[in-house]
mmCIF file of N, CA and C in Angstrom:
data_model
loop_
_atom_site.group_PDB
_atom_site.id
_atom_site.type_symbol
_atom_site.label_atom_id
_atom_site.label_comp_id
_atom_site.label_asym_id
_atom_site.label_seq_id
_atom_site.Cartn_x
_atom_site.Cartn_y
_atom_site.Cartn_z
ATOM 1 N N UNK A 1 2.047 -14.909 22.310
ATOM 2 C CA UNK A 1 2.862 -14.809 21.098
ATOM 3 C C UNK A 1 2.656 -13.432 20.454
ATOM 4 N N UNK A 2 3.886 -12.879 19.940
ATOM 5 C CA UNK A 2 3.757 -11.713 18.901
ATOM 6 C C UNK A 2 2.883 -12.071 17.971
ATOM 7 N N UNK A 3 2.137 -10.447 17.828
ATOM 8 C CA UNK A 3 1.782 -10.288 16.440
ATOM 9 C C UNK A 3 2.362 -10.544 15.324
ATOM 10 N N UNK A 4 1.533 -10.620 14.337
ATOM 11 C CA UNK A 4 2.750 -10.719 12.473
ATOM 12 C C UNK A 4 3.452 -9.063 12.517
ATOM 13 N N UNK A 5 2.802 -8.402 12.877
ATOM 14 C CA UNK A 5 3.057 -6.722 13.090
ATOM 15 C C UNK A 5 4.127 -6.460 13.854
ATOM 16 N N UNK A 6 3.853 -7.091 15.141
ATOM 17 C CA UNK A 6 5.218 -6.832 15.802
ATOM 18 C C UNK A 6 6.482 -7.937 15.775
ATOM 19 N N UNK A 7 5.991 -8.484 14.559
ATOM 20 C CA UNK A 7 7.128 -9.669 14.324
ATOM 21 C C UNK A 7 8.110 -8.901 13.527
ATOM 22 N N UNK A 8 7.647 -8.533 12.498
ATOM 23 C CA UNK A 8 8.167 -7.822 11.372
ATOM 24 C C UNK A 8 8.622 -6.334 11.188
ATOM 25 N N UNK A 9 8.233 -5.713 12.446
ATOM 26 C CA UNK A 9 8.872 -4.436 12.972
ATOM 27 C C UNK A 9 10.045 -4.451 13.737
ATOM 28 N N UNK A 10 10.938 -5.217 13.309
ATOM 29 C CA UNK A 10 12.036 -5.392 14.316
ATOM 30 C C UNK A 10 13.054 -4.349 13.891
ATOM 31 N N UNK A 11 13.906 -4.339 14.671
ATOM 32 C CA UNK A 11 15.000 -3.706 14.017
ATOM 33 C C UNK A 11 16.275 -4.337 13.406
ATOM 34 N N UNK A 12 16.051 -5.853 13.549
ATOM 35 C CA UNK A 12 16.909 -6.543 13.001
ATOM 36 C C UNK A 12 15.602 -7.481 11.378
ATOM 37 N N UNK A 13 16.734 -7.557 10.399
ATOM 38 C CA UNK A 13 15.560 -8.202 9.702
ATOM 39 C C UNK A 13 15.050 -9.429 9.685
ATOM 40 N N UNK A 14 13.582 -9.406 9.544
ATOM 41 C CA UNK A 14 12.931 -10.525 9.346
ATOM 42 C C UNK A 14 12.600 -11.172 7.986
ATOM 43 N N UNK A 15 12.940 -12.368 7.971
ATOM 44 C CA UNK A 15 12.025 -13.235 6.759
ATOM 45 C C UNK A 15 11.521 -13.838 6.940
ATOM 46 N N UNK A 16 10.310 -13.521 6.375
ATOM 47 C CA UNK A 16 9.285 -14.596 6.237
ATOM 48 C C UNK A 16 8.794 -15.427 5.106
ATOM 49 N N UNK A 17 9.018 -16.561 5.453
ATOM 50 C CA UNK A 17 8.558 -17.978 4.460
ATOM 51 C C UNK A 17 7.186 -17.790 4.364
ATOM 52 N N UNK A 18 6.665 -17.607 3.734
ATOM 53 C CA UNK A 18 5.342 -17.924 3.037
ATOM 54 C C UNK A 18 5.184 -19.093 2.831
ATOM 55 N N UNK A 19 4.761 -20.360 3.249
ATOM 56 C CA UNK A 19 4.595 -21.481 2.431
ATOM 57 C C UNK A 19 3.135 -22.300 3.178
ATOM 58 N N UNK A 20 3.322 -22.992 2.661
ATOM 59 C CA UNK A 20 1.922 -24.599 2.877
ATOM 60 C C UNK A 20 2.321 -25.878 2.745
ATOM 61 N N UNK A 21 1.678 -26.320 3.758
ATOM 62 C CA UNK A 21 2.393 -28.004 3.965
ATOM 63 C C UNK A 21 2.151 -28.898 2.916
ATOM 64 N N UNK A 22 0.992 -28.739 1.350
ATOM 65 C CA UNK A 22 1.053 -29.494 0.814
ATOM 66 C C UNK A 22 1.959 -29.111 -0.096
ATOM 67 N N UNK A 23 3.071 -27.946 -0.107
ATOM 68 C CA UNK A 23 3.797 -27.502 -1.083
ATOM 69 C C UNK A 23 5.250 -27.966 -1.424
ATOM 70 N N UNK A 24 6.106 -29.224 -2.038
ATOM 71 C CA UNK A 24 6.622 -29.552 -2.462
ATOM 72 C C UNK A 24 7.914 -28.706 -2.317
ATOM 73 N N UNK A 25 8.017 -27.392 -3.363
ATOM 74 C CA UNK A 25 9.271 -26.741 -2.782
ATOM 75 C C UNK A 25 9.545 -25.746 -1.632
ATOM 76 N N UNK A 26 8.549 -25.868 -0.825
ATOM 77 C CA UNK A 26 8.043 -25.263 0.360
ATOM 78 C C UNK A 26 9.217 -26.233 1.460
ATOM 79 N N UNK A 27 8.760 -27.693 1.410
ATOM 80 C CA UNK A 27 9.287 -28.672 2.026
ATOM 81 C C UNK A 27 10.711 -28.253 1.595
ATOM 82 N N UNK A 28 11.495 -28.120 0.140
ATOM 83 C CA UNK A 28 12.912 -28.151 -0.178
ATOM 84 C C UNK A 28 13.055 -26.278 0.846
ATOM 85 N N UNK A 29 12.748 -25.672 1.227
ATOM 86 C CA UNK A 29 12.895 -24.569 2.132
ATOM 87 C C UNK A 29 13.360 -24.849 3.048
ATOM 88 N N UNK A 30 13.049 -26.115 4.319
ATOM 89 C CA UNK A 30 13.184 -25.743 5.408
ATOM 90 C C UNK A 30 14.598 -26.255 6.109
ATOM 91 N N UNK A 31 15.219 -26.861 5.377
ATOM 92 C CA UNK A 31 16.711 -27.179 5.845
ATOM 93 C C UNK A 31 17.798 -25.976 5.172
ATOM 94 N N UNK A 32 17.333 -25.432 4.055
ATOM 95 C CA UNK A 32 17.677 -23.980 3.630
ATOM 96 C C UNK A 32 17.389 -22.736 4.778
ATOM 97 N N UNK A 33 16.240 -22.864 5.105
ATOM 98 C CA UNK A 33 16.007 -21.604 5.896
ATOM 99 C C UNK A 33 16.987 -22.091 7.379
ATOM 100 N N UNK A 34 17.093 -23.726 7.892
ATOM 101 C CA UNK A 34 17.803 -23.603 9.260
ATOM 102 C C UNK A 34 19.116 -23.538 9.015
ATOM 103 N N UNK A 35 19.652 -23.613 7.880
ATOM 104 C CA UNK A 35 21.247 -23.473 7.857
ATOM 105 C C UNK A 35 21.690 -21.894 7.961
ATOM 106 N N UNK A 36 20.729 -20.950 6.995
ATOM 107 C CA UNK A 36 20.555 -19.627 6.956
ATOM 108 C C UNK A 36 20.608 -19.339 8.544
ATOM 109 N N UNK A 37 19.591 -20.038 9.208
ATOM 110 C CA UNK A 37 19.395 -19.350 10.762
ATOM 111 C C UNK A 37 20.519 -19.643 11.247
ATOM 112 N N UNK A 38 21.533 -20.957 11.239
ATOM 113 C CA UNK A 38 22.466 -21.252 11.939
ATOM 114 C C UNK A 38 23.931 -20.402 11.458
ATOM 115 N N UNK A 39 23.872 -19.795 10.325
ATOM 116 C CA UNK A 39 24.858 -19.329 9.973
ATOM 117 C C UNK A 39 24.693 -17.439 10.829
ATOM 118 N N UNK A 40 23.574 -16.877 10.575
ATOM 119 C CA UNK A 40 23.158 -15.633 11.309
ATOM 120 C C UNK A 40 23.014 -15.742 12.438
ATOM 121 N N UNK A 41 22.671 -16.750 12.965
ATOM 122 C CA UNK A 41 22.459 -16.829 14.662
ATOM 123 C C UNK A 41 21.280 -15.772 14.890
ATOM 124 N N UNK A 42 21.305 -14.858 16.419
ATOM 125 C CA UNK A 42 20.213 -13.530 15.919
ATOM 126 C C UNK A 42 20.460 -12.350 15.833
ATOM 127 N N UNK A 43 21.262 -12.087 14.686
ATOM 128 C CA UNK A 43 21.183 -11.296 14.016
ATOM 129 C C UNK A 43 20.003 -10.409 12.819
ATOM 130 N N UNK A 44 19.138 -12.105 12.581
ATOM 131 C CA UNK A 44 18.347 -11.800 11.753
ATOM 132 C C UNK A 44 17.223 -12.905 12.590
ATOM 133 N N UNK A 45 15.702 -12.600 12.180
ATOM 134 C CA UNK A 45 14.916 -13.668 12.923
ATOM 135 C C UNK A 45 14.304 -13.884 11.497
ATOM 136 N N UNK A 46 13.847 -15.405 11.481
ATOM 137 C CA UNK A 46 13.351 -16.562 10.209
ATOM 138 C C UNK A 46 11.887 -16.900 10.990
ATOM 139 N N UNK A 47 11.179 -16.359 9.941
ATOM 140 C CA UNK A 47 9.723 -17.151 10.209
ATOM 141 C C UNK A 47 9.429 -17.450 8.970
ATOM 142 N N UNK A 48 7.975 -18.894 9.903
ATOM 143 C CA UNK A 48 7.360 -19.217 8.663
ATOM 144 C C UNK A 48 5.464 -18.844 9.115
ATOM 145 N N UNK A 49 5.193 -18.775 7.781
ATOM 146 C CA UNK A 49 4.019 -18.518 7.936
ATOM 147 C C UNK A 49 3.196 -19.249 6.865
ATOM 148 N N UNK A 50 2.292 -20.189 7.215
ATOM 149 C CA UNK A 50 1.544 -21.165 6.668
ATOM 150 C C UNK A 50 0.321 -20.272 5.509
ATOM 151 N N UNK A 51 0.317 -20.283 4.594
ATOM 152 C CA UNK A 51 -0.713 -19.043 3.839
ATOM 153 C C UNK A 51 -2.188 -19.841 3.987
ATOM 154 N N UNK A 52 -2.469 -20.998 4.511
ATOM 155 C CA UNK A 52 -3.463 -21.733 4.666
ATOM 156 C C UNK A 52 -3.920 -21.422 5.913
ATOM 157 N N UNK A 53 -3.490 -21.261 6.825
ATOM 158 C CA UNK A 53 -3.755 -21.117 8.420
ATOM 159 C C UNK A 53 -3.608 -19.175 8.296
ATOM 160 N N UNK A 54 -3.309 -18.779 7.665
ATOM 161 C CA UNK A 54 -3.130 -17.103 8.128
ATOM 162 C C UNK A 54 -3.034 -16.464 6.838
ATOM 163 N N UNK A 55 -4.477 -16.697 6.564
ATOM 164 C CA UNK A 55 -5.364 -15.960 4.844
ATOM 165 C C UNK A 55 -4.690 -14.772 5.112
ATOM 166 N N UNK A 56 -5.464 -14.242 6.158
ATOM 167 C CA UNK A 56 -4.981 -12.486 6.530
ATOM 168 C C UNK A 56 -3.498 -11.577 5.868
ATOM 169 N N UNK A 57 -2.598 -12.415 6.185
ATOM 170 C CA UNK A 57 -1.676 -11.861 5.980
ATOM 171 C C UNK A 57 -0.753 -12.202 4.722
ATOM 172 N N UNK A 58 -1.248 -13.505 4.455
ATOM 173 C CA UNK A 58 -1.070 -13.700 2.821
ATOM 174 C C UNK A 58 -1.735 -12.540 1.816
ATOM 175 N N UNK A 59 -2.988 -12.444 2.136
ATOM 176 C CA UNK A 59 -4.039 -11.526 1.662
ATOM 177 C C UNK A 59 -2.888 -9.859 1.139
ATOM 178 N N UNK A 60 -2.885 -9.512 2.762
ATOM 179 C CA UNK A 60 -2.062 -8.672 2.959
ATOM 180 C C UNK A 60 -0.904 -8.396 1.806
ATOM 181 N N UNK A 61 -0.301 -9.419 1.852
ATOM 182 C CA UNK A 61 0.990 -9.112 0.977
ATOM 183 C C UNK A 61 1.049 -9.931 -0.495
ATOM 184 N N UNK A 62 -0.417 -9.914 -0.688
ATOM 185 C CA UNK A 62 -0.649 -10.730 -2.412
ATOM 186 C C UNK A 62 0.296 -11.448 -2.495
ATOM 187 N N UNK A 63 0.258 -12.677 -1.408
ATOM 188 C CA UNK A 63 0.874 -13.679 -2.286
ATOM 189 C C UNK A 63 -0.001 -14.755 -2.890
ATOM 190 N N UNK A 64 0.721 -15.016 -4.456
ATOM 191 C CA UNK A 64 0.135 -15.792 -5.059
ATOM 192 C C UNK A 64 0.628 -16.887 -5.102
ATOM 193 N N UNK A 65 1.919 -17.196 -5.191
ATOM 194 C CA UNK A 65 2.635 -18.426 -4.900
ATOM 195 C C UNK A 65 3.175 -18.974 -3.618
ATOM 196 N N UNK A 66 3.396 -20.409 -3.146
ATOM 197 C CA UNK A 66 4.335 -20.608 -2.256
ATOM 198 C C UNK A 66 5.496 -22.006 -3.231
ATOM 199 N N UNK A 67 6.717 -21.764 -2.444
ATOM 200 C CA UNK A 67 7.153 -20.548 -1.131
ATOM 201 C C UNK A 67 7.345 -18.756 -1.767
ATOM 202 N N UNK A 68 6.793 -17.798 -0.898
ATOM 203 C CA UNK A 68 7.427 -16.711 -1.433
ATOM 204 C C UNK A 68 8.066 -16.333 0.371
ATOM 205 N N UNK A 69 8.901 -15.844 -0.182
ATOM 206 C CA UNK A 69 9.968 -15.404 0.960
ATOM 207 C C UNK A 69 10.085 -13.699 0.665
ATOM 208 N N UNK A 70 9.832 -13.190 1.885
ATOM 209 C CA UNK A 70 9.930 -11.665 2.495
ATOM 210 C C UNK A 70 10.854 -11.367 3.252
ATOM 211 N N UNK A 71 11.784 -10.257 3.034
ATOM 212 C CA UNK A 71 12.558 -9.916 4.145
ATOM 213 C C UNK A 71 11.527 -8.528 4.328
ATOM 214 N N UNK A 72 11.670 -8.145 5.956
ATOM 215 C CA UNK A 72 11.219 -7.008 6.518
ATOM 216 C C UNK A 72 12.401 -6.395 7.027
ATOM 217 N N UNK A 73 12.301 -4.985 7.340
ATOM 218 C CA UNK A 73 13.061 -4.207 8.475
ATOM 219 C C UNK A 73 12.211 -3.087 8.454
ATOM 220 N N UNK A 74 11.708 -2.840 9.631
ATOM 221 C CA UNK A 74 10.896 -2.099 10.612
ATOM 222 C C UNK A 74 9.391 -2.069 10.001
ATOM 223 N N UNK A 75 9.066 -3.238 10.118
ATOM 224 C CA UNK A 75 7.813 -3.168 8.944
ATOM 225 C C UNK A 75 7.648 -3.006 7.533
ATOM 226 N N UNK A 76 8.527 -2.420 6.891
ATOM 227 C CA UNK A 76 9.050 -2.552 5.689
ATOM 228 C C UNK A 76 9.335 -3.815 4.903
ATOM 229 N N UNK A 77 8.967 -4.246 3.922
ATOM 230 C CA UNK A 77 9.294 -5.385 2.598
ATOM 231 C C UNK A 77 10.164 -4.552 1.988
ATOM 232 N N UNK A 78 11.483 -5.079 2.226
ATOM 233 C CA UNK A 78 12.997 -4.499 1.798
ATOM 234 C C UNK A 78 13.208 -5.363 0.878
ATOM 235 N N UNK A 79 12.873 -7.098 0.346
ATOM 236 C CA UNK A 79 12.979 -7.588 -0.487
ATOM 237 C C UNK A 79 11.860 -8.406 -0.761
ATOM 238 N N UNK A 80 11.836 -9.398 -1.648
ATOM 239 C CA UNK A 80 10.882 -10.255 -2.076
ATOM 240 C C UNK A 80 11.268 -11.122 -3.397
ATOM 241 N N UNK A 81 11.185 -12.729 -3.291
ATOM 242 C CA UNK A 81 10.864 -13.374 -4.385
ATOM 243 C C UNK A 81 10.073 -14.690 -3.502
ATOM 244 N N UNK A 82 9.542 -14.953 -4.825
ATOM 245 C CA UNK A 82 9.002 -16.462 -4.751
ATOM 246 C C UNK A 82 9.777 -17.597 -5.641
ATOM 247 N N UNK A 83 9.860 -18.604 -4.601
ATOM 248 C CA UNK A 83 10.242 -19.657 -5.158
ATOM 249 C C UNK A 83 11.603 -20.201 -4.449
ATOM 250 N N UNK A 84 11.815 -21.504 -4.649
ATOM 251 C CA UNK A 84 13.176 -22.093 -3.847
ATOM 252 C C UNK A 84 14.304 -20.969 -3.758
ATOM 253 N N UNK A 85 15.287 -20.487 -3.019
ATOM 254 C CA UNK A 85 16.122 -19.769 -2.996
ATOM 255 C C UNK A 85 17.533 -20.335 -2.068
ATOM 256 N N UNK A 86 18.409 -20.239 -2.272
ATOM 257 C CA UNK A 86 19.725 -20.760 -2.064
ATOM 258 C C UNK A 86 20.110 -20.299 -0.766
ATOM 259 N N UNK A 87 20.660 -20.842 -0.082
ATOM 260 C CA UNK A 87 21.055 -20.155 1.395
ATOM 261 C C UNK A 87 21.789 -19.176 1.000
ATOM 262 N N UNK A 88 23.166 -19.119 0.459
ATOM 263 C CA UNK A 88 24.311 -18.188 0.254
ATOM 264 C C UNK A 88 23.301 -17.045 -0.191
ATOM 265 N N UNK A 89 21.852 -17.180 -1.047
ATOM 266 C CA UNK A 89 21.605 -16.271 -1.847
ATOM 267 C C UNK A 89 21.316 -15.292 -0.721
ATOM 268 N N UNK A 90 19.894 -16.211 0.014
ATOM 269 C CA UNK A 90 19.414 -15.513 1.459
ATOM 270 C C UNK A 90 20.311 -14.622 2.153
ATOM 271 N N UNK A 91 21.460 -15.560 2.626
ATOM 272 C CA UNK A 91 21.997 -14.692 3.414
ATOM 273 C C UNK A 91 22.669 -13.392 3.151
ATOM 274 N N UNK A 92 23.527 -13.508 1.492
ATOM 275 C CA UNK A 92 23.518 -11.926 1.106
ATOM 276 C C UNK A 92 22.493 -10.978 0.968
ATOM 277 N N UNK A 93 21.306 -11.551 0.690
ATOM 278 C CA UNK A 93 20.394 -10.763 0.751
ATOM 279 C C UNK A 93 19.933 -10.456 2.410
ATOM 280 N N UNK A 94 20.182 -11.059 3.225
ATOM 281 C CA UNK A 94 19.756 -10.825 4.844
ATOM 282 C C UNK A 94 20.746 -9.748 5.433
ATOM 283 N N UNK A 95 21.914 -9.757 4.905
ATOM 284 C CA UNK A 95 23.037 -9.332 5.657
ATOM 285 C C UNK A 95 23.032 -8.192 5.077
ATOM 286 N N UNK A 96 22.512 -7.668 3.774
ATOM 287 C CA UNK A 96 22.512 -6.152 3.356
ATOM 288 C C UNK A 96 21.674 -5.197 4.177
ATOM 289 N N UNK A 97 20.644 -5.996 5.512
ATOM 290 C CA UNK A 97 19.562 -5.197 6.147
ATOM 291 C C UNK A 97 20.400 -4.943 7.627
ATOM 292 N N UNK A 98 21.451 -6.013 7.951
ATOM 293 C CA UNK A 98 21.908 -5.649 9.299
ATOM 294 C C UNK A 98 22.700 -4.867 9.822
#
């Protein structure tokens, strides 16, 4: 498996879910994030990343809340919020990186 490094160096953008399984609007994320994927196809790649299982890279990018959601392009944090977010919102925000 890729690195988080070479996940997020793509040239197409990445987001990454920040979240944790005991997290409530973490759970309201993940039928949001597959409609997002099904509407982009791969154009854009959707990860998640558990902040419980991978301190490191939570660490990394101070997150204090979940869910916080990251878009990357080429290693770069091109956006950022925390908290439930709307597909339509995502995807204008995904589609300004492609």
């Amino acid at each position: 498996m890729a690195t988080f490094a070479e996940l997020i160096n793509s040239n197409k953008p990445v987001l990454v879910d920040f979240s944790a399984e005991w997290c409530g609007p973490c759970k309201m994320m993940k039928p949001i994030l597959e409609q997002v994927k099904a509407d982009l196809g791969d154009s854009a790649t959707i990860i998640k990343v558990d902040v419980d299982k991978n301190k490191s890279a939570a660490n990394a990018y101070k997150i204090q809340g979940v869910p916080t959601l990251i878009v990357f392009k080429h290693g770069k944090p091109m956006w950022r919020q925390s908290g439930v977010v709307q597909a339509d919102q995502l995807k204008s925000v995904i589609k300004k990186y492609i």
